[in-house]
Structures are given as structure tokens and as C-alpha cells.
Amino acid sequence: MSQELDSVIRQVQEGHTQAYAFIVRNFQNQIFAYCWRLLGNRQEAEDAVQDILVKAFENIHMYKPKVSFSSWLYKVAYHHCLNLIRRKKLQQRFTFGLLQKDLTSRSAAQEVESQLFSEPLSKALAKLTLEERNLLVLRIFQEKPFAEIAEILDKKEENVKKKFARTKLKLKGMMIAWEEENQCVSYKHLMKTKV
């Protein structure tokens, strides 16, 4: 696919816009899964993929084959998701306390989300920094090699490996703590309900 992809990229850069459909077909599912893991919301991820693919199309003339196209596209996706998360946090500051979520009803998408992302994993991922979460998503869920992750993050491969090892330990610690806490809560609840 590498030679075919290189050919398609050159065609798009030369103005043959129809060739971009090949890139969309080959990358949209990967980028969607990546965005969903980073953003934690299916609808936001779907919207993000559309924006990212448009942004990549508009800026494809800036792509240079020094790095793999996949790395370049993931970098575009990472920065787009980072901006979305920052914007969302800013909006939450302004609306904090004004709106209450209805916790009693869950949409079908929320049900699917909860099945795809286990509760301890989702809670632990949410507590990580965006950089840590991105690193885990790229390595574990997207199965990217450390060399490509280093390209995406503009870091040295050795630094990426060290950060990944520390982040993995941090995540494991959070999940163990969550499980222990819930076992204690369940036991306390059981003791209260016993007659």
C-alpha cells in the first residue's frame, strides 16, 4: 500500500481531488478509533474525523515524505483533538453548575461506549493527562510502533519508551486502586443490607 499511497498523495497534491477518496477509505476507521479513545465520546469522534480529514486535505500540500503519511495524519488528528478538549474544558468552566446531567437515562451510544470501554479503564484514562492518554492510545489501541509514535509526538524514541513505561504503571496503579475501592464499597453496602 505504501507505493500506492505515495502515488495517491502526489495525485492529490497535483490537484486530482478525487484521488483523496482512497485516503479517506484507508484511514477514516483508524482515525475514528483514535479520536474516540482520546475524546471519550462517539459523536464527538465522528465529527472530529470529518474535520481532520478535511483539514488534512486542505493541508496535504504541506506533507513531505520525510515522515510516514500515517504519522503526519495522526499528528493532525492529535492536535485537532487537543484543541477540542481544551475548548470543551473552557466551556465547562463557564457552564459549571448551570446544567445538570440526567443520570437516569442512557442513550444507546452511551451503552455501547460503556461496553467498549470498561469502567475502571475509562475512569483511569480520564484521569491521565492528554499526553499520557494519547501515548497509551497510540501504542496499545492503535498498535503503533515507538518509532512512529516518536514522529507523531516530535520526541525521541527512547523518551517515548520511558514515558510509556511510566504511564502504564500509573494507569495500572489507578485501576488497582479503583477495583480495591469498589470492592470495599460493595462489601460495606453488603454489610449494611444484611439483617
Short mmCIF file of C-alpha atoms in Angstrom, two decimals:
data_model
loop_
_atom_site.label_atom_id
_atom_site.label_comp_id
_atom_site.label_asym_id
_atom_site.label_seq_id
_atom_site.Cartn_x
_atom_site.Cartn_y
_atom_site.Cartn_z
CA MET A 1 0.00 0.00 0.00
CA SER A 2 2.97 2.31 0.59
CA GLN A 3 3.75 2.87 -3.09
CA GLU A 4 0.08 3.19 -3.96
CA LEU A 5 -0.42 5.67 -1.11
CA ASP A 6 2.60 7.71 -2.22
CA SER A 7 1.16 7.82 -5.73
CA VAL A 8 -2.27 8.91 -4.46
CA ILE A 9 -0.74 11.64 -2.30
CA ARG A 10 1.19 13.02 -5.28
CA GLN A 11 -2.01 12.97 -7.37
CA VAL A 12 -3.93 14.89 -4.70
CA GLN A 13 -1.07 17.38 -4.32
CA GLU A 14 -1.17 17.90 -8.11
CA GLY A 15 -4.88 18.76 -7.95
CA HIS A 16 -6.60 15.42 -8.60
CA THR A 17 -9.00 15.76 -5.70
CA GLN A 18 -10.96 12.59 -6.49
CA ALA A 19 -7.90 10.54 -5.51
CA TYR A 20 -8.35 11.70 -1.90
CA ALA A 21 -11.21 9.19 -1.56
CA PHE A 22 -8.54 6.46 -1.36
CA ILE A 23 -7.00 8.15 1.70
CA VAL A 24 -10.40 8.57 3.35
CA ARG A 25 -11.27 4.88 2.81
CA ASN A 26 -7.94 3.68 4.18
CA PHE A 27 -7.65 5.94 7.23
CA GLN A 28 -11.09 7.02 8.44
CA ASN A 29 -11.73 3.98 10.66
CA GLN A 30 -8.28 4.15 12.28
CA ILE A 31 -8.59 7.87 12.93
CA PHE A 32 -12.13 7.40 14.27
CA ALA A 33 -10.99 4.77 16.79
CA TYR A 34 -8.09 7.01 17.80
CA CYS A 35 -10.34 10.06 18.30
CA TRP A 36 -12.94 8.05 20.20
CA ARG A 37 -10.30 6.90 22.66
CA LEU A 38 -8.93 10.41 23.11
CA LEU A 39 -12.25 12.24 23.29
CA GLY A 40 -14.27 9.51 25.02
CA ASN A 41 -17.40 10.29 23.03
CA ARG A 42 -18.59 8.60 19.83
CA GLN A 43 -20.42 11.61 18.35
CA GLU A 44 -17.51 13.95 19.04
CA ALA A 45 -15.16 11.42 17.46
CA GLU A 46 -17.33 11.13 14.33
CA ASP A 47 -17.38 14.91 13.97
CA ALA A 48 -13.65 15.11 14.64
CA VAL A 49 -12.84 12.57 11.91
CA GLN A 50 -14.73 14.64 9.37
CA ASP A 51 -12.88 17.81 10.42
CA ILE A 52 -9.50 16.05 10.48
CA LEU A 53 -9.90 14.57 7.01
CA VAL A 54 -10.95 17.95 5.61
CA LYS A 55 -8.05 19.65 7.38
CA ALA A 56 -5.62 17.02 6.05
CA PHE A 57 -6.99 17.51 2.53
CA GLU A 58 -6.62 21.28 2.78
CA ASN A 59 -3.04 20.95 4.04
CA ILE A 60 -1.84 17.94 2.06
CA HIS A 61 0.48 20.21 0.08
CA MET A 62 2.44 20.63 3.34
CA TYR A 63 3.05 16.87 3.69
CA LYS A 64 6.64 15.89 3.00
CA PRO A 65 7.61 12.20 2.69
CA LYS A 66 10.29 12.62 5.42
CA VAL A 67 7.79 11.03 7.80
CA SER A 68 5.14 8.45 7.03
CA PHE A 69 1.78 9.78 5.90
CA SER A 70 0.16 7.87 8.76
CA SER A 71 2.32 9.75 11.29
CA TRP A 72 1.51 13.06 9.65
CA LEU A 73 -2.23 12.31 9.69
CA TYR A 74 -2.16 11.16 13.33
CA LYS A 75 -0.35 14.38 14.25
CA VAL A 76 -3.14 16.38 12.58
CA ALA A 77 -5.68 14.28 14.49
CA TYR A 78 -3.87 14.70 17.81
CA HIS A 79 -3.71 18.48 17.53
CA HIS A 80 -7.35 18.67 16.46
CA CYS A 81 -8.46 16.55 19.43
CA LEU A 82 -6.25 18.56 21.77
CA ASN A 83 -7.98 21.75 20.62
CA LEU A 84 -11.41 20.15 21.09
CA ILE A 85 -10.55 19.04 24.62
CA ARG A 86 -9.22 22.50 25.52
CA ARG A 87 -12.34 24.15 24.10
CA LYS A 88 -14.57 21.69 25.97
CA LYS A 89 -12.78 22.37 29.27
CA LEU A 90 -13.18 26.09 28.73
CA GLN A 91 -16.91 25.68 28.02
CA GLN A 92 -17.30 23.52 31.12
CA ARG A 93 -15.80 26.25 33.29
CA PHE A 94 -18.44 28.68 32.07
CA THR A 95 -21.37 26.31 32.35
CA PHE A 96 -20.33 24.59 35.59
CA GLY A 97 -23.30 24.45 37.89
CA LEU A 98 -25.75 25.76 35.32
CA LEU A 99 -26.72 22.47 33.77
CA GLN A 100 -27.32 19.14 35.47
CA LYS A 101 -26.86 15.89 33.59
CA ASP A 102 -29.72 13.44 33.63
CA LEU A 103 -28.02 10.36 35.04
CA THR A 104 -31.12 8.18 34.95
CA SER A 105 -31.41 7.59 31.21
CA ARG A 106 -28.61 6.46 28.93
CA SER A 107 -28.63 6.61 25.16
CA ALA A 108 -27.86 3.59 23.01
CA ALA A 109 -24.49 5.15 22.12
CA GLN A 110 -23.64 5.51 25.81
CA GLU A 111 -24.50 1.85 26.35
CA VAL A 112 -22.19 0.79 23.51
CA GLU A 113 -19.48 3.11 24.84
CA SER A 114 -19.69 1.56 28.29
CA GLN A 115 -19.30 -1.91 26.77
CA LEU A 116 -16.28 -0.91 24.67
CA PHE A 117 -14.52 0.90 27.48
CA SER A 118 -14.56 -0.88 30.82
CA GLU A 119 -15.44 1.39 33.72
CA PRO A 120 -12.08 1.12 35.50
CA LEU A 121 -10.21 1.71 32.24
CA SER A 122 -12.40 4.66 31.24
CA LYS A 123 -12.08 6.29 34.65
CA ALA A 124 -8.32 5.74 34.73
CA LEU A 125 -7.84 7.06 31.18
CA ALA A 126 -9.87 10.15 32.06
CA LYS A 127 -7.52 10.89 34.96
CA LEU A 128 -4.40 10.77 32.79
CA THR A 129 -3.03 13.86 31.10
CA LEU A 130 -3.87 14.17 27.43
CA GLU A 131 -0.26 13.40 26.52
CA GLU A 132 -0.30 10.22 28.63
CA ARG A 133 -3.67 9.13 27.23
CA ASN A 134 -2.51 9.83 23.67
CA LEU A 135 0.61 7.74 24.22
CA LEU A 136 -1.40 4.77 25.53
CA VAL A 137 -3.98 5.01 22.76
CA LEU A 138 -1.33 5.14 20.04
CA ARG A 139 0.68 2.24 21.45
CA ILE A 140 -1.97 -0.11 22.83
CA PHE A 141 -5.15 0.55 20.89
CA GLN A 142 -3.69 1.77 17.58
CA GLU A 143 -0.69 -0.61 17.85
CA LYS A 144 1.77 1.99 16.56
CA PRO A 145 5.49 1.25 16.87
CA PHE A 146 7.51 3.51 19.16
CA ALA A 147 9.36 5.00 16.17
CA GLU A 148 6.10 6.22 14.63
CA ILE A 149 4.79 7.49 17.97
CA ALA A 150 8.02 9.48 18.34
CA GLU A 151 7.38 11.02 14.90
CA ILE A 152 3.79 11.91 15.82
CA LEU A 153 4.79 13.47 19.14
CA ASP A 154 8.02 15.10 17.89
CA LYS A 155 10.02 13.33 20.59
CA LYS A 156 12.97 10.94 20.71
CA GLU A 157 12.03 7.27 20.55
CA GLU A 158 13.86 6.46 23.80
CA ASN A 159 11.95 9.22 25.64
CA VAL A 160 8.67 7.87 24.29
CA LYS A 161 9.51 4.37 25.55
CA LYS A 162 10.33 5.67 29.04
CA LYS A 163 7.19 7.82 29.19
CA PHE A 164 5.10 4.86 28.02
CA ALA A 165 6.51 2.60 30.76
CA ARG A 166 5.79 5.24 33.45
CA THR A 167 2.29 5.89 32.10
CA LYS A 168 1.49 2.19 32.00
CA LEU A 169 2.49 1.83 35.65
CA LYS A 170 0.45 4.89 36.58
CA LEU A 171 -2.61 3.52 34.76
CA LYS A 172 -2.23 0.10 36.38
CA GLY A 173 -1.99 1.72 39.82
CA MET A 174 -5.16 3.74 39.22
CA MET A 175 -7.10 0.70 38.03
CA ILE A 176 -5.99 -1.40 41.02
CA ALA A 177 -6.98 1.41 43.38
CA TRP A 178 -10.37 1.72 41.68
CA GLU A 179 -11.03 -2.01 41.92
CA GLU A 180 -9.99 -2.12 45.60
CA GLU A 181 -12.18 0.89 46.37
CA ASN A 182 -15.20 -0.68 44.66
CA GLN A 183 -14.70 -3.99 46.45
CA CYS A 184 -14.68 -2.12 49.76
CA VAL A 185 -17.78 -0.16 48.77
CA SER A 186 -19.55 -3.36 47.72
CA TYR A 187 -18.60 -5.06 50.99
CA LYS A 188 -19.78 -2.05 53.03
CA HIS A 189 -23.03 -1.98 51.06
CA LEU A 190 -23.50 -5.71 51.63
CA MET A 191 -22.93 -5.32 55.38
CA LYS A 192 -25.49 -2.51 55.57
CA THR A 193 -28.15 -4.53 53.77
CA LYS A 194 -27.67 -7.69 55.85
CA VAL A 195 -30.22 -8.17 58.59
#
